[in-house]
CSV table of C-alpha atoms in Angstrom, one decimal:
chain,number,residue,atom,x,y,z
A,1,UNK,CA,38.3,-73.9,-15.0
A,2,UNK,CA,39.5,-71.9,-18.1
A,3,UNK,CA,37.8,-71.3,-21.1
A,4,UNK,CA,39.8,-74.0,-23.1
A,5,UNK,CA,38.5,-77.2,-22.0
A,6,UNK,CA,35.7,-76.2,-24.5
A,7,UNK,CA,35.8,-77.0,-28.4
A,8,UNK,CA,36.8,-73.2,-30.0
A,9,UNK,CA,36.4,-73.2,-33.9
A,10,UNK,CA,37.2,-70.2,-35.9
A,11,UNK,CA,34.8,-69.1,-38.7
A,12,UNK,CA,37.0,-68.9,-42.3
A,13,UNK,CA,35.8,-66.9,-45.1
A,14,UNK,CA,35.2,-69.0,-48.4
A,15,UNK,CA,35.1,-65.9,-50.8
A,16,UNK,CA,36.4,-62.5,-51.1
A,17,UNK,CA,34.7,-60.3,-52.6
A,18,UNK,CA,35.0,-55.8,-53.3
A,19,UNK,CA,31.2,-55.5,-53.8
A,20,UNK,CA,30.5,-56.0,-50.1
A,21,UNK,CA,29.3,-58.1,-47.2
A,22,UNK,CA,26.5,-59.9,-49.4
A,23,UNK,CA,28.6,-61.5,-51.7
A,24,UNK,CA,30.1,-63.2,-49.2
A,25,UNK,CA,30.6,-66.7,-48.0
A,26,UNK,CA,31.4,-67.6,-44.7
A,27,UNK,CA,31.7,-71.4,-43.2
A,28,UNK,CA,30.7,-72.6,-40.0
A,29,UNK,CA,31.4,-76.1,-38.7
A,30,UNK,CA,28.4,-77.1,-39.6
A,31,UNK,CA,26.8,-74.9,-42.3
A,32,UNK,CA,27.5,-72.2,-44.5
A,33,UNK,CA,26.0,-68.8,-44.6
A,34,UNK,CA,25.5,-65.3,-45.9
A,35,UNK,CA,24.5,-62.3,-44.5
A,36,UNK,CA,21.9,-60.0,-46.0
A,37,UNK,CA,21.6,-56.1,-45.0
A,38,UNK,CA,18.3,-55.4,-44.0
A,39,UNK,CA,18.9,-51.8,-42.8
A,40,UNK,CA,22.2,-49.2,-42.4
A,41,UNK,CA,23.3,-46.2,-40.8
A,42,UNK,CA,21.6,-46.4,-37.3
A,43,UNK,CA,23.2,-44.9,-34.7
A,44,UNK,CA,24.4,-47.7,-31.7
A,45,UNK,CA,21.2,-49.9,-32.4
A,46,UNK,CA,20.8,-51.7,-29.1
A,47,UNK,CA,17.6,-54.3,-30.0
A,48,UNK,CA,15.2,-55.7,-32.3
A,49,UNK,CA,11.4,-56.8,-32.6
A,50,UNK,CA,9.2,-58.8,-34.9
A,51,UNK,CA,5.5,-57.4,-35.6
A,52,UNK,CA,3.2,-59.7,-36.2
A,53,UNK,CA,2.5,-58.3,-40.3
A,54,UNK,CA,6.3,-58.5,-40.7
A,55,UNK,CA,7.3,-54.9,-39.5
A,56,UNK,CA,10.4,-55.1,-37.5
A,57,UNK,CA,11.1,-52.2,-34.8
A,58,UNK,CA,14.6,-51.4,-33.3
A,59,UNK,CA,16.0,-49.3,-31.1
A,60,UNK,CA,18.7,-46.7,-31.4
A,61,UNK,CA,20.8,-46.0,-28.1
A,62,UNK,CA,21.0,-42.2,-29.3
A,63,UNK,CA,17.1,-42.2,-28.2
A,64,UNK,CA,14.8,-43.4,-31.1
A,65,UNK,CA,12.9,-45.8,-32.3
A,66,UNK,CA,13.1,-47.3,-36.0
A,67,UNK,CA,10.8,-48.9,-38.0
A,68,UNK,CA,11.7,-51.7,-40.8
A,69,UNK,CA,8.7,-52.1,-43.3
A,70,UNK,CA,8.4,-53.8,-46.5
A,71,UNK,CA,12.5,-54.6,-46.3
A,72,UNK,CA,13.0,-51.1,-46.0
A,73,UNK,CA,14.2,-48.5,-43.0
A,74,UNK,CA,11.3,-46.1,-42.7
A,75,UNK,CA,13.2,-42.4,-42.4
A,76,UNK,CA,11.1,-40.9,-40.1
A,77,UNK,CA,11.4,-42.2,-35.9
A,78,UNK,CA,8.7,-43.2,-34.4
A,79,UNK,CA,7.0,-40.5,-32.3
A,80,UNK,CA,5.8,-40.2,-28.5
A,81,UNK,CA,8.9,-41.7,-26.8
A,82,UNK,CA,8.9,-41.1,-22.9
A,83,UNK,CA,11.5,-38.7,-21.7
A,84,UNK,CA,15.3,-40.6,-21.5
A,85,UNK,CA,18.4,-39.8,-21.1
A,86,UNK,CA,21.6,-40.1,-23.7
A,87,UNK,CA,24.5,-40.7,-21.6
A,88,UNK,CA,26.9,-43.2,-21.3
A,89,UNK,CA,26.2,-46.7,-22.0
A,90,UNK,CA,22.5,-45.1,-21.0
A,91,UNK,CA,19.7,-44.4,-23.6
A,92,UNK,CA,17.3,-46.2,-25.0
A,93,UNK,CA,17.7,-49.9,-24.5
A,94,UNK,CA,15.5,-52.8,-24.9
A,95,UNK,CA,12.0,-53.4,-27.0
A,96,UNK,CA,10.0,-56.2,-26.6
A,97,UNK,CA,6.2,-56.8,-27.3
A,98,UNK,CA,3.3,-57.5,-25.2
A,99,UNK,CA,2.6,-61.8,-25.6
A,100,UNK,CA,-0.9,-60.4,-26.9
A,101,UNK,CA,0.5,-57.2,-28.9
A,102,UNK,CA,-1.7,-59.0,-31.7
A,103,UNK,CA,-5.1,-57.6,-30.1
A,104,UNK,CA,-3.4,-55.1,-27.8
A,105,UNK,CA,-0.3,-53.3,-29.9
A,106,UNK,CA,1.4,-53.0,-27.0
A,107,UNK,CA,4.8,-53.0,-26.4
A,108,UNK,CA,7.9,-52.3,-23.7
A,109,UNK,CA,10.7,-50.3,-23.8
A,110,UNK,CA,13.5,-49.5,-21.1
A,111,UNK,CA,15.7,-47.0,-21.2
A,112,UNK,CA,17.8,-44.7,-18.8
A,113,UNK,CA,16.0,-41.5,-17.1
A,114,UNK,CA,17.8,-38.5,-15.5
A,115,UNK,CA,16.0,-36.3,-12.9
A,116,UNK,CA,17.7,-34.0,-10.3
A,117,UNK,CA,18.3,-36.9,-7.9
A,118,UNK,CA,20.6,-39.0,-10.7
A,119,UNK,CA,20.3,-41.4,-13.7
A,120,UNK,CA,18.5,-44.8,-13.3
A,121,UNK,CA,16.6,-47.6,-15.1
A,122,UNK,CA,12.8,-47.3,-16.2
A,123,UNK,CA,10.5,-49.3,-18.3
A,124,UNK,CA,7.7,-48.0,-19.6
A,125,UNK,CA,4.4,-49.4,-21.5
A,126,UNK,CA,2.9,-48.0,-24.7
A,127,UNK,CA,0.6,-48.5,-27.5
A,128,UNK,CA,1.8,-48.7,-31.2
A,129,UNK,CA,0.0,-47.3,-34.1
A,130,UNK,CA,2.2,-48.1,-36.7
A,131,UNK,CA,4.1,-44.4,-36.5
A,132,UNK,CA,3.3,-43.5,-33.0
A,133,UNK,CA,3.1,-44.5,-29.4
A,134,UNK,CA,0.2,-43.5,-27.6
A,135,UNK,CA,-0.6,-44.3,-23.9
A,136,UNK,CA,2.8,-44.3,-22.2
A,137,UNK,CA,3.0,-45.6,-18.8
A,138,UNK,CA,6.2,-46.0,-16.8
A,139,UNK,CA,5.5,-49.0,-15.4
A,140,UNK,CA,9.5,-50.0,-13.2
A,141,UNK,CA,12.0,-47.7,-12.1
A,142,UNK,CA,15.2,-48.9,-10.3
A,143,UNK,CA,16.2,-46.8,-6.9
A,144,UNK,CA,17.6,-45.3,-5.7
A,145,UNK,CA,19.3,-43.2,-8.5
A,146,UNK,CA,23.2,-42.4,-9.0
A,147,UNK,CA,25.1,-40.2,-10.9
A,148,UNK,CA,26.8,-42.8,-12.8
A,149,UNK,CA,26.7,-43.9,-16.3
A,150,UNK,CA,27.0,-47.2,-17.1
A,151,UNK,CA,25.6,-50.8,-16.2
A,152,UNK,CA,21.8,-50.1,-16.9
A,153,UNK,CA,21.1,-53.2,-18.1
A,154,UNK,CA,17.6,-52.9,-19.8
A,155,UNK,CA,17.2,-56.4,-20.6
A,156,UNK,CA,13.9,-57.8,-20.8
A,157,UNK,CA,12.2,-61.2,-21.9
A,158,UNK,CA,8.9,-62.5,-21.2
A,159,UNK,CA,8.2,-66.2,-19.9
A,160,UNK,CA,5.4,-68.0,-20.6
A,161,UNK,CA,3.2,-67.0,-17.7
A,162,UNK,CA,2.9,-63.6,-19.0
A,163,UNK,CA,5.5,-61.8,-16.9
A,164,UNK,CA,8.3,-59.4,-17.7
A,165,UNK,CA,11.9,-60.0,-16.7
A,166,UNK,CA,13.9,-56.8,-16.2
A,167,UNK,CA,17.4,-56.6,-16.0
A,168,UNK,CA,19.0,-54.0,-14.1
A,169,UNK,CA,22.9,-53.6,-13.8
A,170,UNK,CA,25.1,-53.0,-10.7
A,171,UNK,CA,25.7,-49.3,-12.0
A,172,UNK,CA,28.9,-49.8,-11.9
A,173,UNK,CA,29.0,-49.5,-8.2
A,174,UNK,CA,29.7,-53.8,-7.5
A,175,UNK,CA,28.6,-54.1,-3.6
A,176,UNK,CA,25.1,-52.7,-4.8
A,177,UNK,CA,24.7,-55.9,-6.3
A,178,UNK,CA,24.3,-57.7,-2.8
A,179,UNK,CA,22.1,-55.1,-1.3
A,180,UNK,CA,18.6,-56.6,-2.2
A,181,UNK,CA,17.0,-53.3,-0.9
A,182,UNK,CA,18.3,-51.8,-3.5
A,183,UNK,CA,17.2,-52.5,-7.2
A,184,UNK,CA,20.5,-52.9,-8.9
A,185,UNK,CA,22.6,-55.8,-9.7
A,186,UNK,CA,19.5,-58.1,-10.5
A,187,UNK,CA,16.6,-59.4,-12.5
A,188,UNK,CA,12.9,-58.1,-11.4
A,189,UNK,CA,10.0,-59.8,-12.4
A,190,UNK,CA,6.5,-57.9,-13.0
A,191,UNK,CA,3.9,-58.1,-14.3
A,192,UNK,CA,2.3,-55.9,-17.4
A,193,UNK,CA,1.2,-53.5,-15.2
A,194,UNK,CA,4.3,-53.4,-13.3
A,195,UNK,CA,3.2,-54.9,-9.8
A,196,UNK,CA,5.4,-57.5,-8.3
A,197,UNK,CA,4.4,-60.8,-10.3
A,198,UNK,CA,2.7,-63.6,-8.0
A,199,UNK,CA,4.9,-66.0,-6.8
A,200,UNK,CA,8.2,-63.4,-6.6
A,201,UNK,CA,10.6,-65.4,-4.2
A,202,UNK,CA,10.7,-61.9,-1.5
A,203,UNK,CA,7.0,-61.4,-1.8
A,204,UNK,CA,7.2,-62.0,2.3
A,205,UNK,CA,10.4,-60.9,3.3
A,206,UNK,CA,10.5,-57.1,4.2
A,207,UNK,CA,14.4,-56.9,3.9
A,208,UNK,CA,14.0,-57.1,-0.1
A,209,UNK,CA,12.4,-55.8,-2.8
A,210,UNK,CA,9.1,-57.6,-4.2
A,211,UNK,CA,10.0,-57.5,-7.7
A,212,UNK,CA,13.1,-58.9,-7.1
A,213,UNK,CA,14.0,-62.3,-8.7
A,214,UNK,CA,17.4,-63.2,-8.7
A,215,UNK,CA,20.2,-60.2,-7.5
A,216,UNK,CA,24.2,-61.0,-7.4
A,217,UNK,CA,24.0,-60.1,-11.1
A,218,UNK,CA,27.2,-57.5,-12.8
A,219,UNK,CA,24.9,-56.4,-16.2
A,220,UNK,CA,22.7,-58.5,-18.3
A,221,UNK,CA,23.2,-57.8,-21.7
A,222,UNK,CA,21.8,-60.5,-22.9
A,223,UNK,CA,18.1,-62.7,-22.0
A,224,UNK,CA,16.2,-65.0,-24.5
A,225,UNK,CA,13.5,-68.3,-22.9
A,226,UNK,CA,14.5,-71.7,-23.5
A,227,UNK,CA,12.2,-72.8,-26.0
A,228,UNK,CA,11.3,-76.6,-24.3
A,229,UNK,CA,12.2,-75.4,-21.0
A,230,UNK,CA,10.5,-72.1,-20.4
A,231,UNK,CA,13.2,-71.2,-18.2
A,232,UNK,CA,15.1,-67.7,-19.1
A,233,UNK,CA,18.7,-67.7,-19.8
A,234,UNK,CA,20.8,-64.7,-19.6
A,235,UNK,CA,24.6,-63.6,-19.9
A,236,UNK,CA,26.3,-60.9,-18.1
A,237,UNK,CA,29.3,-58.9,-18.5
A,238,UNK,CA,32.1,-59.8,-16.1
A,239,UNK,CA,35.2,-57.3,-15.4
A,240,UNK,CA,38.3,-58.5,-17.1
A,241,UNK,CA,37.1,-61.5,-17.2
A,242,UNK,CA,34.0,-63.8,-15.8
A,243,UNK,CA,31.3,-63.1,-18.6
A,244,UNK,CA,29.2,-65.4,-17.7
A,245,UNK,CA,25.7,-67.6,-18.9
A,246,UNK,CA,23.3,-68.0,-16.7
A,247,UNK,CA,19.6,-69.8,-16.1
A,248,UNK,CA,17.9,-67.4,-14.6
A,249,UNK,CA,16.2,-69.4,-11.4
A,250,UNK,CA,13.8,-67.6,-8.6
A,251,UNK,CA,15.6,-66.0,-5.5
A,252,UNK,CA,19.3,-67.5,-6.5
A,253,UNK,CA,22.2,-65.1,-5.5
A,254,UNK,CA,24.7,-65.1,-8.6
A,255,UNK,CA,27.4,-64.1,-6.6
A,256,UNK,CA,28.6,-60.7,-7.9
A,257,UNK,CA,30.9,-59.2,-6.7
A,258,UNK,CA,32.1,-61.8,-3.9
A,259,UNK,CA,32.7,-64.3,-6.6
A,260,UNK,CA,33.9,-64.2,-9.8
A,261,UNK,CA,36.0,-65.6,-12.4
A,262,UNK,CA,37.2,-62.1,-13.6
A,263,UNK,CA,39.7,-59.3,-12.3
A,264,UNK,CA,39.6,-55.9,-11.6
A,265,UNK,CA,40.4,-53.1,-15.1
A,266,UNK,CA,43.1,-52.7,-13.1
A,267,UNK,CA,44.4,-55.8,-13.1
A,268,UNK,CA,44.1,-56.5,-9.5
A,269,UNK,CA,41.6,-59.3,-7.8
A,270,UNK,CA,38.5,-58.2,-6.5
A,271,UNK,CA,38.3,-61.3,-4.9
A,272,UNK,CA,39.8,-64.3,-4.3
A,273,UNK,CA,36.8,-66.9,-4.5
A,274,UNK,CA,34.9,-68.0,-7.2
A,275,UNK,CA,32.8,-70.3,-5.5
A,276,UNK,CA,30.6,-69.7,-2.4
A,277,UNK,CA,28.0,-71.4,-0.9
A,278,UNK,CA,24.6,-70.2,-1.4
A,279,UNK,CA,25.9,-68.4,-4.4
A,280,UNK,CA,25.6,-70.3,-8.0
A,281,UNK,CA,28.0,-70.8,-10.4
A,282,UNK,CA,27.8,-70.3,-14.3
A,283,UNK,CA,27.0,-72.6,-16.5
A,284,UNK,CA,29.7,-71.2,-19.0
A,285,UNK,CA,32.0,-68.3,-18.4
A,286,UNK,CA,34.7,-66.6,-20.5
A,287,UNK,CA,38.0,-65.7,-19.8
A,288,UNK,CA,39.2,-63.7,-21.2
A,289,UNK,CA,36.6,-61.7,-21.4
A,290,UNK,CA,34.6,-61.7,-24.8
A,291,UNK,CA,31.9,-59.0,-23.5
A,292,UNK,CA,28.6,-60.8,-24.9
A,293,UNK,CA,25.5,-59.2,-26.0
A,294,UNK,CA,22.3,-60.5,-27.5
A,295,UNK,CA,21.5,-64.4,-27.0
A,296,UNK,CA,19.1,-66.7,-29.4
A,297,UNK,CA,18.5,-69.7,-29.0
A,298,UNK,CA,18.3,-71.5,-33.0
A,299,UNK,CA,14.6,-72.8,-33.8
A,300,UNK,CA,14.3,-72.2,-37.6
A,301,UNK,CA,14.5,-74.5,-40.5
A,302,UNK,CA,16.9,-72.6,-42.3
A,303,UNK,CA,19.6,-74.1,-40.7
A,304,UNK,CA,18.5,-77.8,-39.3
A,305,UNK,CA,21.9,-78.5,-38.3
A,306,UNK,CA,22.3,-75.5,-35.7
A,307,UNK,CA,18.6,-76.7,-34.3
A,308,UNK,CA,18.6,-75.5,-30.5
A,309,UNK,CA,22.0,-74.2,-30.4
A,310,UNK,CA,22.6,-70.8,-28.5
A,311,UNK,CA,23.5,-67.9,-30.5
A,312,UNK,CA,25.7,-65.1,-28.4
A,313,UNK,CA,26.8,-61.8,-30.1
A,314,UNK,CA,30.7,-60.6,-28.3
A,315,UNK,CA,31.3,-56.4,-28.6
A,316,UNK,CA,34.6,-56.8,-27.6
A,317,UNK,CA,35.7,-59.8,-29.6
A,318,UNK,CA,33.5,-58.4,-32.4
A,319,UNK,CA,32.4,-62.1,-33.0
A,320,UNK,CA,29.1,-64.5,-33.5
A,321,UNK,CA,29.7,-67.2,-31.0
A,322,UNK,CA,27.6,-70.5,-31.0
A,323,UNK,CA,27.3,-73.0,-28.2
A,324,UNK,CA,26.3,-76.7,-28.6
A,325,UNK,CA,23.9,-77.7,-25.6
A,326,UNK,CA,23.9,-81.4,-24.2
A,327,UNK,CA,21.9,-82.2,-21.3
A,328,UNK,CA,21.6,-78.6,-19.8
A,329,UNK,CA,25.4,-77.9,-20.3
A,330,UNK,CA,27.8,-76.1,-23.0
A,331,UNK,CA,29.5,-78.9,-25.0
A,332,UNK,CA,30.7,-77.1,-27.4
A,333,UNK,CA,32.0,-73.6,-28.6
A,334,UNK,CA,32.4,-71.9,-32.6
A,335,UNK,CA,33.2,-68.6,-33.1
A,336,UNK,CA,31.7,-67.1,-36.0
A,337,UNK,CA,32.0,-64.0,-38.3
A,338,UNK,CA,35.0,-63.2,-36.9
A,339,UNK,CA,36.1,-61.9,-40.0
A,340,UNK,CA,33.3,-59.3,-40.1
A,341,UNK,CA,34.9,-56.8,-37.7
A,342,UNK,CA,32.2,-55.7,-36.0
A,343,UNK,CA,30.3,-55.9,-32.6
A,344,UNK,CA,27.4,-57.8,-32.3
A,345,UNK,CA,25.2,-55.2,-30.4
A,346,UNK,CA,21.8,-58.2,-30.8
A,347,UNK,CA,21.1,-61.2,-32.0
A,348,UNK,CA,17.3,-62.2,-32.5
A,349,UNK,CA,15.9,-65.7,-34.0
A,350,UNK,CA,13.5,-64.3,-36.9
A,351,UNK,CA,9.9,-65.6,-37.5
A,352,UNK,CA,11.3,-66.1,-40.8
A,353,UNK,CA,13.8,-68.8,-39.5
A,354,UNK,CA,16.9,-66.4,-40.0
A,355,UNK,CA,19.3,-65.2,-37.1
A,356,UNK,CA,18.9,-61.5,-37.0
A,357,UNK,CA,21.8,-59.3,-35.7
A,358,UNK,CA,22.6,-55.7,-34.9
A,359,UNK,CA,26.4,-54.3,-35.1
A,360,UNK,CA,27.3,-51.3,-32.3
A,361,UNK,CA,28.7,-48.4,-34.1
A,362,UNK,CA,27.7,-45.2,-35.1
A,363,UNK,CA,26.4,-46.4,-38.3
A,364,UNK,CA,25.2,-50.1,-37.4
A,365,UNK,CA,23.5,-52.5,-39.0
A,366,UNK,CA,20.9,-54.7,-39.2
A,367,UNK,CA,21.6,-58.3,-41.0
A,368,UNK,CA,20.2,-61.5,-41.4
A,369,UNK,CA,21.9,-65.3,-41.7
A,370,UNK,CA,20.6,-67.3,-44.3
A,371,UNK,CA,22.0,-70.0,-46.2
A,372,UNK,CA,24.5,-70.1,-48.9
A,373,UNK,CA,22.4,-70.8,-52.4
């Protein structure tokens, strides 16, 4: 079922401008919009959170930790990281605040580790002072380790109940995915203390891990809550082909890698089904491949019209893509800022009813969305 049977818009740019990206216009089916730079020159930012008093924090891949105050990128990291590793698509990943960091200042972070035995996963807990993290606690690790470099993962979102969804890749080693005795290719769920979270689907079943909560999953780059629903919804990286979305549902196999819609780099199948029983399908896949990262779902006023759409950033389309839902499924598709360049690393729905987004480079950005004036 290709790609094409969905509506594909293209963004067009209604001004051209020298003096940069804030004098520009761009048109949407639906709205127009800006984008505003909020901060330059970070190096492969990876993701963003919103502090209660308005301080934003974001991540650098190269292994530090940024602070946004007052509209302006503080110069000096934050200090008291845990150990990582920089290597690969492997640093430091994902940030994401504790449901009561109001009272508690705590926050998350995941990030890849090295030790003699190989490179994996962790997530770690830590306190927040404003310049410093105090307290840190590794709280998940994947296992066992391997030597490779890519498909960490490191999503993470919380659901209402208070508990932590972690995203770890397949490593780039694809039968891993299957082998639920082994923490790659899936989503664990803990809690804040990192103990399997009551109610896991394997809580009694000795063949698979307790914090497992879905498995059959290539490398979520991408995990936001519905914001009726509750549920979490995630996207994945397929090969050449096969990205998928996905509602992320207790103890469901997503099939990787004995289905997909995608092929091998090489150009060759790795296999010839893309449906299986037992194994769920996406609810929306691209092929092509468009090699999403960061997912919003719209709730701000800012821009009525795109009310509970779902924003997905694309690094290798270097787009803004935005799906119209009806009745649980993708009715329609727009691709955005296409004529921006640039790979959308993050996208985040701001407390101040903006989009947020992060660009992958060596000197990234940070932007917001807001309406054309």
């Amino acid at each position: 079922m290709p790609i094409c049977k969905h509506l594909i818009l293209a963004s067009g740019l209604l001004l051209t401008s020298t003096v940069g990206i804030a004098s520009q216009a761009f048109s949407s089916e639906q709205a127009d919009f800006r984008l505003e730079t909020v901060a330059q020159g970070l190096e492969h930012p990876w993701s963003l959170a919103f502090l209660p008093d308005g301080t934003s924090l974001v991540t650098e891949r190269a292994g530090r930790l940024r602070v946004i105050r007052n509209g302006q990128l503080v110069d000096t990291p934050v200090g008291g990281l845990p150990e990582l590793v920089v290597s690969g698509q492997g640093g430091l990943l994902d940030v994401v605040l504790h449901p009561d960091f109001k009272n508690n200042q705590t926050l998350f972070l995941s990030y890849a580790h090295r030790n003699q035995k190989g490179m994996t996963t962790r997530v770690a807990r830590a306190v927040f002072d404003g310049n410093q993290l105090t307290g840190v606690d590794v709280i998940f690790e994947a296992l066992p380790r391997s030597g490779a470099s890519r498909h960490f993962a490191g999503r993470m979102e919380f659901d209402r109940e208070g508990n932590l969804y972690v995203a770890v890749g397949d490593r780039g080693e694809m039968d891993r995915a299957q082998d639920t005795e082994d923490d790659a290719g899936g989503v664990h769920r803990i809690t804040t203390d990192g103990r399997p979270a009551p109610g896991n689907p394997f809580l009694d079943d000795r063949r698979r891990n307790d914090t497992f909560f879905t498995f059959g999953n290539r490398n979520i780059q991408g995990m936001t809550i519905h914001p009726e629903t509750g549920e979490i919804w995630s996207h994945e990286h397929g090969p050449r082909g096969g990205d998928e979305i996905n509602i992320i549902r207790a103890g469901t196999n997503y099939g990787w890698p004995e289905i997909t819609y995608g092929i091998d780099y090489s150009g060759l199948p790795i296999t010839l089904d893309t449906k299986k029983e037992g194994m769920a399908q996406p609810l929306h896949y691209w092929d092509p491949s468009i090699a999403p990262s960061g997912i919003a779902f719209y709730t701000g006023d800012l821009f009525p019209q795109w009310q509970g759409d779902l924003f997905v950033g694309a690094l290798k389309m270097r787009k803004l893509v935005r799906l119209e839902l009806e009745g649980g499924k993708v009715s329609g598709e727009e691709d955005l800022l296409t004529e921006l360049g640039e790979r959308i690393r993050d996208v985040r729905m701001g407390p101040d009813g903006a989009l947020w987004l992060l660009t992958d480079s060596p000197r990234g950005n940070v932007y917001r969305m807001v309406p054309v004036q």
